[in-house]
Amino acid sequence: MKALLIRPTNPTGSGYNKSFGFMPTPLGLLQLAGDLRATGNWDVKVIDMEADLTSVDDVVNLAISYDPDIIGITLHATASHNVSVKIANGIKKELKDVILIAGGHHATFLPTQMLKDGFDIVVLGEGDLTIMEIGNAMKNRDFSNVRGIVYKEGEKIIRTPPAPLIEDLDKLPLPAFDLVEKERYRIDAFGENQYVACVETARGCPYACDFCSVTPTWGNKWRNKSNPRILKEIEEIKKLGYNWVFFVDDIFIVWPNRSQRAKLFREMIERKLTINFITQMRADVTARNPELIKLASEAGLRVAFLGVESGSQETLKKMHKGLAVSDSIKAVKVLHENGVIVFVGMMMGAPYETFKDIIATIKFSRKLADAGADGVQFSIYTPLPGTRIFVNSLQQKALFTLNWDYYDLLTPVAKTRVNPALIQFLAVYANHTFYLYKYLRSKLKISKLKIPERKLELLRNAEKYIWKRLPYFIRGTFIDLPKSMMNTLKLYSKRANSLRNDLIDLLVSESSKIIYYDPGDKNRYFKIKTD
């Protein structure tokens, strides 16, 4: 049998690719491809709209010519909903018998809408075991025994019993890294021939940030792969010629696995498997473990993303972030001193956030710059399906649009204490002035920050790249932003309670569901796998 797996784009494309030339491999699809291959006789192809720069028509035509038995589309980005639906409908017109499957964060919490929009099956949460069960069920097309899906049977919508979380990630087949060409997956900001592959070492998150869809999608139990399995995957991608790894875990280091990570770094060094790598980390764990960060740097840690979110302690408290403002400053210093490029994520536009809080966050980003932060991403606080804030916004009728194109973390979609168009302007202002602040303080010799040699060359390459991309940033600021702000104001002005109560009830119900079977383990938050 044949399967086609598709990563759709969103209407505005990949922001990271446009800004930094950062395009990592579509690991979710490659893992699912490996899963399907493991079940037996499956031929699998991948279409990556973001990397291949293909249009909807291109994807539809490629799918028709391949004529697969199943097509899976991953909707990890809510803003890719409408593009995915266009692809699904275009394919179904020509391939009547193909089984269309939707998965990812977005589809998991909007299964009924996905089915009404043309899909046949929606996979809830982790798709590995489920896609294997679907693959086996294709022999007679009876999906009633497949756990963790919602599917159509005639006009009837059926939700099967929830699947358990995958406790032992080592048992998963290796991702099908060979299905994509490394030349398409680059970090252009760091120079030529910089190829980046994604590797997963853990899933889940034990924290409870109100804006995040990770915990409801992947579960609140943090589960990891063993070091031998991680090293095996690093070996595989090095053989294919990649010189960067993006460890896609939402939290790369948690308190209970620090010793395991230290052992991993030592083994990478001893076995000559060091490689440039990128991680996402918590500020508190980073700040309190400088020796571990030093070891990580020696093993290849080059870029760390810290979810700082806000410069207001009160806002962090309401977000349930579980983080102190002081931790972020210390974490940035620890990373910088060890030659790691520090990229911080911040957001604005929470419903409980005041204008004063937003200004405090912008000012705090300058303090982080002085401490050693090299880059920043200011996002708009967005109620995504599956999150508590999505449910709250629906119940309070705070959303002024359900056009998923706007759920790109760059466009306000909900009423807040501050005018949404102003928030949109301030996010762009904060982003651009952060880099201007860094640049001027460096060139005018005001900054006393000493840049370690380990990251100096990468930063110099990034500076050259940013200068080349300057026309793009200027257009975005002076042409695209005003248009987008005007559109936001139009949407906001038409925000009268237009959502039907039955639709609100359906969305609230589906976004509130626990999607996994709970075996009642004593430790609900960590499943640490040792060697």
Coordinates of C-alpha atoms in Angstrom, one line a residue:
M1 CA 0.0 0.0 0.0
K2 CA 1.0 3.6 -0.4
A3 CA 0.8 6.5 2.0
L4 CA 1.4 10.2 1.4
L5 CA 2.2 12.5 4.4
I6 CA 1.9 16.2 4.0
R7 CA 3.2 19.2 6.1
P8 CA 1.0 22.1 5.0
T9 CA 2.0 25.7 5.2
N10 CA 0.0 28.6 6.5
P11 CA -1.0 31.7 4.5
T12 CA 1.9 33.8 5.7
G13 CA 4.5 31.0 5.4
S14 CA 7.2 30.1 8.0
G15 CA 8.3 33.2 10.0
Y16 CA 11.5 31.6 11.1
N17 CA 12.4 30.7 7.5
K18 CA 11.7 34.2 6.3
S19 CA 13.6 35.9 9.1
F20 CA 16.5 33.6 9.7
G21 CA 16.5 31.0 6.9
F22 CA 15.6 28.4 9.5
M23 CA 13.9 25.3 8.0
P24 CA 14.2 22.1 10.1
T25 CA 13.1 18.7 8.9
P26 CA 9.4 17.7 9.4
L27 CA 10.1 15.2 12.1
G28 CA 6.5 14.4 12.9
L29 CA 5.9 13.1 9.4
L30 CA 9.2 11.3 9.2
Q31 CA 8.4 9.5 12.5
L32 CA 5.0 8.5 11.2
A33 CA 6.6 7.3 7.9
G34 CA 9.0 5.1 10.0
D35 CA 6.0 3.8 12.0
L36 CA 4.1 2.8 8.8
R37 CA 7.2 1.2 7.3
A38 CA 7.5 -0.9 10.5
T39 CA 4.0 -2.5 9.9
G40 CA 5.1 -4.1 6.7
N41 CA 4.6 -3.4 3.0
W42 CA 4.1 0.4 2.9
D43 CA 5.6 2.8 0.4
V44 CA 5.6 6.3 1.9
K45 CA 6.3 9.7 0.4
V46 CA 6.5 13.1 2.1
I47 CA 5.5 16.5 0.8
D48 CA 6.7 19.5 2.8
M49 CA 5.0 22.6 1.5
E50 CA 7.2 24.9 3.6
A51 CA 10.5 23.5 2.4
D52 CA 9.4 22.7 -1.1
L53 CA 7.6 26.0 -1.6
T54 CA 4.7 24.2 -3.3
S55 CA 1.2 25.6 -3.8
V56 CA -2.1 23.9 -2.9
D57 CA -2.6 23.0 -6.6
D58 CA 0.9 21.5 -6.8
V59 CA 0.3 19.3 -3.7
V60 CA -3.1 18.1 -5.1
N61 CA -1.6 17.2 -8.4
L62 CA 1.3 15.4 -6.8
A63 CA -1.1 13.4 -4.6
I64 CA -3.3 12.5 -7.6
S65 CA -0.3 11.3 -9.6
Y66 CA 0.9 9.2 -6.7
D67 CA -2.6 7.8 -6.0
P68 CA -2.0 6.6 -2.4
D69 CA -4.3 4.6 -0.2
I70 CA -4.0 7.0 2.8
I71 CA -3.0 10.6 3.0
G72 CA -2.0 12.1 6.4
I73 CA -1.9 15.9 6.9
T74 CA -0.4 17.3 10.1
L75 CA -2.0 20.4 11.6
H76 CA 0.5 21.3 14.3
A77 CA -0.1 25.0 13.4
T78 CA -3.7 26.2 13.7
A79 CA -3.1 28.7 10.9
S80 CA -2.6 25.9 8.5
H81 CA -6.3 24.7 8.9
N82 CA -7.7 26.4 5.8
V83 CA -4.8 25.4 3.5
S84 CA -5.2 21.8 4.7
V85 CA -8.9 21.7 4.0
K86 CA -8.3 23.0 0.5
I87 CA -5.7 20.3 -0.1
A88 CA -8.1 17.6 1.3
N89 CA -11.0 18.7 -0.8
G90 CA -8.9 19.0 -4.0
I91 CA -7.6 15.5 -3.6
K92 CA -11.0 14.0 -2.7
K93 CA -12.6 15.3 -5.9
E94 CA -10.3 13.0 -7.9
L95 CA -9.4 10.2 -5.5
K96 CA -12.8 9.2 -4.0
D97 CA -11.5 6.1 -2.2
V98 CA -8.5 7.6 -0.5
I99 CA -8.6 7.8 3.3
L100 CA -7.8 11.4 4.4
I101 CA -6.3 11.6 8.0
A102 CA -5.8 14.8 10.0
G103 CA -3.5 14.9 13.0
G104 CA -1.6 17.3 15.2
H105 CA -2.5 19.8 17.9
H106 CA -5.2 21.6 16.0
A107 CA -7.0 18.6 14.6
T108 CA -6.9 16.8 18.0
F109 CA -9.2 19.4 19.6
L110 CA -11.4 20.2 16.6
P111 CA -12.2 16.7 15.3
T112 CA -15.8 17.3 14.3
Q113 CA -14.9 20.4 12.3
M114 CA -12.1 18.5 10.5
L115 CA -14.5 15.7 9.6
K116 CA -17.2 18.1 8.3
D117 CA -14.5 19.9 6.3
G118 CA -13.7 16.7 4.4
F119 CA -11.4 14.4 6.4
D120 CA -12.3 10.8 7.1
I121 CA -10.3 10.2 10.3
V122 CA -8.9 12.5 13.0
V123 CA -6.0 11.1 15.1
L124 CA -6.1 12.4 18.7
G125 CA -2.7 13.3 20.2
E126 CA 0.3 11.0 19.6
G127 CA -0.1 9.3 16.3
D128 CA 2.5 6.6 16.3
L129 CA 0.6 3.5 17.5
T130 CA -2.6 4.9 16.0
I131 CA -1.2 5.2 12.5
M132 CA 0.2 1.7 12.7
E133 CA -3.3 0.4 13.8
I134 CA -4.9 2.4 10.9
G135 CA -2.3 0.9 8.5
N136 CA -3.3 -2.6 9.6
A137 CA -7.0 -1.8 9.5
M138 CA -6.7 -0.7 5.9
K139 CA -7.0 -4.4 4.8
N140 CA -10.8 -4.3 5.4
R141 CA -11.2 -0.6 6.2
D142 CA -12.7 -1.3 9.6
F143 CA -11.5 1.3 12.0
S144 CA -13.7 0.5 15.0
N145 CA -10.9 -1.1 16.9
V146 CA -8.4 1.7 16.4
R147 CA -8.0 3.6 19.7
G148 CA -7.7 7.4 19.9
I149 CA -9.5 8.4 16.7
V150 CA -12.7 10.2 15.6
Y151 CA -14.0 9.0 12.2
K152 CA -17.0 9.0 10.0
E153 CA -19.2 6.0 9.2
G154 CA -21.7 7.3 6.7
E155 CA -23.1 10.4 8.3
K156 CA -22.3 9.2 11.8
I157 CA -19.3 10.5 13.8
I158 CA -17.7 7.9 16.0
R159 CA -15.1 8.6 18.8
T160 CA -13.2 5.4 19.8
P161 CA -11.8 4.8 23.3
P162 CA -8.7 6.9 24.2
A163 CA -5.3 5.4 23.5
P164 CA -2.7 5.3 26.3
L165 CA 0.4 7.5 26.2
I166 CA 3.4 5.7 24.8
E167 CA 5.5 4.9 27.9
D168 CA 8.6 3.6 26.3
L169 CA 9.7 5.9 23.4
D170 CA 12.6 3.6 22.6
K171 CA 10.2 1.1 21.1
L172 CA 9.3 3.5 18.3
P173 CA 10.8 2.7 15.0
L174 CA 13.5 5.1 13.8
P175 CA 12.2 8.1 11.9
A176 CA 12.5 7.8 8.1
F177 CA 15.2 10.5 7.9
D178 CA 16.0 9.3 4.3
L179 CA 12.7 10.5 2.8
V180 CA 13.8 14.1 2.6
E181 CA 16.8 15.8 1.0
K182 CA 19.1 17.6 3.5
E183 CA 19.7 20.5 1.1
R184 CA 16.2 21.8 1.8
Y185 CA 16.7 22.0 5.5
R186 CA 19.1 24.7 6.5
I187 CA 20.0 27.5 8.9
D188 CA 21.1 30.1 6.4
A189 CA 21.7 32.7 9.1
F190 CA 24.7 30.8 10.3
G191 CA 26.4 30.5 6.9
E192 CA 26.5 28.2 3.9
N193 CA 26.0 24.5 4.0
Q194 CA 24.4 24.5 7.5
Y195 CA 21.9 21.6 7.5
V196 CA 19.5 20.9 10.3
A197 CA 17.6 17.8 11.2
C198 CA 15.1 17.4 14.1
V199 CA 15.6 14.7 16.7
E200 CA 13.1 14.0 19.5
T201 CA 14.5 12.8 22.9
A202 CA 11.3 13.3 25.1
R203 CA 7.6 14.1 25.0
G204 CA 5.1 15.8 27.2
C205 CA 5.3 18.6 29.7
P206 CA 4.6 18.5 33.5
Y207 CA 3.9 22.2 33.6
A208 CA 0.5 24.0 33.2
C209 CA 1.0 27.2 31.2
D210 CA -2.5 28.4 30.3
F211 CA -1.6 29.4 26.7
C212 CA 0.2 26.2 25.7
S213 CA -1.3 23.3 23.7
V214 CA 1.7 21.0 24.4
T215 CA 0.4 19.5 27.7
P216 CA -3.1 18.7 26.5
T217 CA -1.8 17.2 23.2
W218 CA 1.2 15.2 24.5
G219 CA 0.2 14.7 28.1
N220 CA 1.5 16.2 31.3
K221 CA 3.9 13.2 31.8
W222 CA 7.4 14.0 30.6
R223 CA 8.8 10.8 29.0
N224 CA 12.3 10.4 27.5
K225 CA 14.3 8.1 25.3
S226 CA 17.4 6.3 26.6
N227 CA 20.8 7.7 25.8
P228 CA 21.7 4.8 23.5
R229 CA 18.6 5.4 21.4
I230 CA 19.3 9.2 21.2
L231 CA 22.9 8.5 20.2
K232 CA 21.8 6.1 17.5
E233 CA 19.5 8.8 16.0
I234 CA 22.4 11.3 16.1
E235 CA 24.6 8.8 14.3
E236 CA 21.9 8.4 11.6
I237 CA 21.5 12.1 10.9
K238 CA 25.3 12.6 10.9
K239 CA 25.7 9.9 8.3
L240 CA 23.2 11.8 6.1
G241 CA 25.4 14.9 6.2
Y242 CA 23.5 17.1 8.7
N243 CA 25.7 19.2 10.9
W244 CA 23.0 20.7 13.1
V245 CA 20.4 19.0 15.3
F246 CA 17.3 20.7 16.6
F247 CA 16.2 18.7 19.7
V248 CA 12.4 19.4 19.4
D249 CA 11.5 18.5 23.0
D250 CA 9.4 21.2 24.5
I251 CA 11.7 21.0 27.6
F252 CA 15.1 19.4 26.9
I253 CA 16.2 19.3 30.6
V254 CA 13.8 18.7 33.5
W255 CA 14.8 18.4 37.2
P256 CA 14.7 14.6 37.4
N257 CA 16.8 13.9 34.3
R258 CA 19.7 16.1 34.8
S259 CA 22.1 13.3 35.5
Q260 CA 20.9 11.4 32.4
R261 CA 21.5 14.5 30.3
A262 CA 25.0 14.9 31.8
K263 CA 25.8 11.3 30.9
L264 CA 24.5 11.9 27.4
F265 CA 26.7 14.9 26.9
R266 CA 29.8 13.0 28.1
E267 CA 29.0 10.1 25.8
M268 CA 28.6 12.5 22.8
I269 CA 32.1 13.9 23.6
E270 CA 33.7 10.5 24.2
R271 CA 32.2 8.8 21.2
K272 CA 33.0 11.8 18.9
L273 CA 29.3 12.4 18.3
T274 CA 29.4 16.1 19.2
I275 CA 27.3 18.1 16.8
N276 CA 25.9 21.7 16.8
F277 CA 22.5 21.5 18.5
I278 CA 19.6 23.7 19.4
T279 CA 17.3 23.1 22.4
Q280 CA 14.3 24.6 24.2
M281 CA 14.9 25.0 27.9
R282 CA 13.3 26.3 31.1
A283 CA 15.0 29.3 32.6
D284 CA 14.8 28.0 36.2
V285 CA 16.5 24.7 35.5
T286 CA 19.1 26.5 33.3
A287 CA 19.9 29.1 35.9
R288 CA 20.5 26.6 38.7
N289 CA 22.6 24.1 36.8
P290 CA 25.6 26.1 35.3
E291 CA 27.9 23.0 35.3
L292 CA 25.4 21.0 33.3
I293 CA 25.1 23.9 30.7
K294 CA 28.9 24.0 30.5
L295 CA 29.0 20.3 29.7
A296 CA 26.2 20.7 27.1
S297 CA 28.2 23.5 25.4
E298 CA 31.2 21.2 25.2
A299 CA 28.9 18.6 23.6
G300 CA 27.7 21.0 20.9
L301 CA 24.9 23.2 22.4
R302 CA 25.0 26.3 20.3
V303 CA 21.5 27.8 20.5
A304 CA 19.0 27.7 23.4
F305 CA 15.5 29.0 23.3
L306 CA 14.1 30.2 26.6
G307 CA 10.4 30.7 27.1
V308 CA 10.6 33.9 29.2
E309 CA 7.1 35.1 28.2
S310 CA 6.8 38.3 30.4
G311 CA 8.8 40.8 32.4
S312 CA 5.9 41.1 34.8
Q313 CA 5.9 38.7 37.7
E314 CA 2.2 39.1 38.2
T315 CA 1.5 38.2 34.5
L316 CA 3.8 35.1 34.9
K317 CA 1.8 34.1 37.9
K318 CA -1.5 34.4 36.0
M319 CA -0.1 32.4 33.1
H320 CA 0.8 29.6 35.6
K321 CA 4.3 29.7 34.2
G322 CA 5.9 28.7 37.5
L323 CA 8.9 31.0 36.8
A324 CA 10.5 33.9 38.5
V325 CA 11.6 36.9 36.5
S326 CA 15.1 36.7 38.1
D327 CA 15.5 33.2 36.9
S328 CA 15.4 34.4 33.3
I329 CA 18.2 36.9 33.7
K330 CA 20.4 34.4 35.4
A331 CA 19.7 31.7 32.8
V332 CA 20.6 34.1 30.0
K333 CA 23.9 34.9 31.8
V334 CA 24.7 31.2 32.3
L335 CA 24.1 30.3 28.6
H336 CA 26.0 33.4 27.3
E337 CA 29.0 32.7 29.5
N338 CA 29.2 29.2 28.0
G339 CA 29.2 30.5 24.4
V340 CA 25.5 29.6 23.7
I341 CA 23.4 31.9 21.5
V342 CA 20.3 32.8 23.5
F343 CA 17.0 33.3 21.9
V344 CA 14.1 34.3 24.2
G345 CA 10.4 33.9 23.6
M346 CA 8.1 36.6 24.9
M347 CA 4.5 37.4 24.4
M348 CA 1.9 40.1 24.9
G349 CA -1.8 40.4 24.8
A350 CA -3.0 38.2 27.6
P351 CA -6.6 39.2 28.7
Y352 CA -5.4 40.0 32.2
E353 CA -2.4 42.0 31.0
T354 CA -2.3 45.8 31.3
F355 CA -0.5 48.3 29.0
K356 CA 1.9 48.8 31.9
D357 CA 2.6 45.1 32.0
I358 CA 3.4 45.1 28.2
I359 CA 5.8 48.0 28.6
A360 CA 7.5 46.2 31.5
T361 CA 8.0 43.1 29.2
I362 CA 9.5 45.3 26.5
K363 CA 11.9 46.9 29.0
F364 CA 12.7 43.5 30.5
S365 CA 13.8 42.3 27.0
R366 CA 16.5 45.1 27.1
K367 CA 17.7 43.7 30.5
L368 CA 18.0 40.3 28.9
A369 CA 19.9 41.8 26.0
D370 CA 22.4 43.3 28.5
A371 CA 22.7 39.9 30.2
G372 CA 23.6 38.2 26.9
A373 CA 20.4 37.4 25.0
D374 CA 21.0 37.5 21.3
G375 CA 17.6 37.2 19.8
V376 CA 13.9 37.6 20.7
Q377 CA 10.5 36.6 19.4
F378 CA 7.5 38.6 20.6
S379 CA 4.4 36.6 19.9
I380 CA 0.7 37.5 20.4
Y381 CA -1.0 35.6 23.2
T382 CA -3.3 33.4 21.2
P383 CA -6.1 31.1 22.4
L384 CA -5.3 27.9 20.5
P385 CA -7.7 24.9 20.5
G386 CA -7.1 22.6 23.4
T387 CA -5.8 25.3 25.8
R388 CA -7.6 26.6 28.8
I389 CA -7.6 30.1 27.4
F390 CA -9.4 28.9 24.3
V391 CA -12.2 27.4 26.4
N392 CA -12.3 30.6 28.6
S393 CA -12.4 32.9 25.5
L394 CA -15.2 30.9 24.0
Q395 CA -17.2 30.9 27.2
Q396 CA -16.7 34.7 27.7
K397 CA -17.3 35.3 24.0
A398 CA -14.0 37.1 23.8
L399 CA -12.9 35.7 20.4
F400 CA -13.7 38.1 17.5
T401 CA -12.8 35.7 14.7
L402 CA -12.7 31.9 14.2
N403 CA -11.0 32.3 10.8
W404 CA -8.0 30.0 11.6
D405 CA -5.8 31.9 9.1
Y406 CA -5.4 34.6 11.8
Y407 CA -4.3 32.1 14.5
D408 CA -0.6 32.5 13.6
L409 CA 0.6 34.0 16.9
L410 CA 1.3 37.3 15.1
T411 CA -2.3 38.5 14.8
P412 CA -4.7 39.3 17.8
V413 CA -7.9 37.2 17.7
A414 CA -9.4 38.0 21.2
K415 CA -10.6 41.0 23.2
T416 CA -8.1 42.1 25.8
R417 CA -7.6 45.1 28.2
V418 CA -5.4 46.7 25.5
N419 CA -6.6 47.5 22.0
P420 CA -5.5 44.5 19.8
A421 CA -4.2 46.7 17.0
L422 CA -1.9 48.4 19.5
I423 CA -0.7 45.1 20.8
Q424 CA 0.1 44.1 17.2
F425 CA 2.1 47.2 16.7
L426 CA 3.9 46.9 20.0
A427 CA 5.0 43.3 19.3
V428 CA 6.7 44.4 16.0
Y429 CA 8.1 47.5 17.7
A430 CA 9.5 45.3 20.6
N431 CA 11.0 42.8 18.1
H432 CA 12.8 45.3 15.9
T433 CA 14.0 47.7 18.6
F434 CA 15.5 44.8 20.6
Y435 CA 17.9 44.1 17.7
L436 CA 18.5 47.8 17.1
Y437 CA 19.3 48.2 20.8
K438 CA 21.8 45.3 20.6
Y439 CA 23.4 46.6 17.4
L440 CA 23.8 50.2 18.6
R441 CA 25.2 49.3 22.0
S442 CA 27.7 47.0 20.3
K443 CA 28.9 49.5 17.6
L444 CA 29.0 52.5 19.9
K445 CA 31.0 50.4 22.4
I446 CA 28.4 51.1 25.1
S447 CA 27.9 47.4 25.9
K448 CA 30.4 45.9 28.4
L449 CA 29.3 42.4 27.4
K450 CA 32.1 40.2 26.2
I451 CA 31.1 37.7 23.6
P452 CA 32.7 34.3 23.9
E453 CA 34.6 33.1 20.8
R454 CA 32.4 30.0 20.7
K455 CA 29.4 32.0 19.4
L456 CA 31.1 35.0 17.9
E457 CA 31.5 33.6 14.4
L458 CA 27.9 32.4 14.3
L459 CA 26.7 35.9 15.4
R460 CA 28.8 37.6 12.7
N461 CA 27.3 35.3 10.1
A462 CA 23.8 36.1 11.5
E463 CA 24.5 39.8 11.4
K464 CA 25.4 39.6 7.7
Y465 CA 22.3 37.6 6.9
I466 CA 20.1 40.1 8.7
W467 CA 21.5 42.9 6.7
K468 CA 20.7 41.0 3.5
R469 CA 17.2 40.5 4.7
L470 CA 16.7 44.1 5.6
P471 CA 14.3 44.9 2.7
Y472 CA 12.0 42.1 3.9
F473 CA 12.0 43.6 7.4
I474 CA 11.4 47.1 6.1
R475 CA 8.5 45.9 3.9
G476 CA 7.0 44.0 6.9
T477 CA 7.2 47.0 9.1
F478 CA 6.0 49.8 6.9
I479 CA 3.7 48.1 4.4
D480 CA 2.5 44.7 5.7
L481 CA 2.0 45.7 9.4
P482 CA -0.3 48.8 8.8
K483 CA -2.4 46.6 6.5
S484 CA -2.6 43.9 9.1
M485 CA -3.5 46.3 11.9
M486 CA -6.3 47.8 9.8
N487 CA -7.7 44.3 9.2
T488 CA -7.4 43.6 12.9
L489 CA -9.4 46.7 13.7
K490 CA -12.1 45.7 11.1
L491 CA -12.4 42.3 12.7
Y492 CA -12.5 43.8 16.2
S493 CA -15.2 46.3 15.2
K494 CA -17.4 43.5 14.0
R495 CA -17.0 41.4 17.1
A496 CA -20.7 41.4 18.1
N497 CA -21.5 38.0 19.5
S498 CA -21.7 36.2 16.2
L499 CA -20.8 32.7 17.3
R500 CA -23.7 30.4 17.7
N501 CA -24.2 28.9 21.1
D502 CA -24.3 25.4 19.7
L503 CA -20.9 26.0 18.0
I504 CA -19.5 27.4 21.3
D505 CA -20.8 24.3 23.2
L506 CA -19.2 21.9 20.7
L507 CA -15.8 23.7 20.6
V508 CA -15.7 23.9 24.4
S509 CA -16.6 20.3 24.8
E510 CA -14.0 19.0 22.3
S511 CA -11.3 21.3 23.6
S512 CA -11.9 20.2 27.2
K513 CA -11.6 16.5 26.6
I514 CA -8.7 14.5 28.1
I515 CA -7.6 12.5 25.1
Y516 CA -5.5 9.8 26.7
Y517 CA -6.4 6.8 28.8
D518 CA -5.1 7.4 32.4
P519 CA -3.8 4.2 34.0
G520 CA -3.5 6.0 37.4
D521 CA 0.3 6.0 37.8
K522 CA 1.7 7.2 41.1
N523 CA 4.0 9.6 39.3
R524 CA 1.8 11.6 36.9
Y525 CA 4.5 14.0 35.8
F526 CA 7.7 12.1 35.0
K527 CA 8.6 8.7 33.4
I528 CA 12.4 8.8 33.4
K529 CA 14.0 6.1 31.3
T530 CA 17.5 5.1 32.2
D531 CA 19.9 3.1 30.1

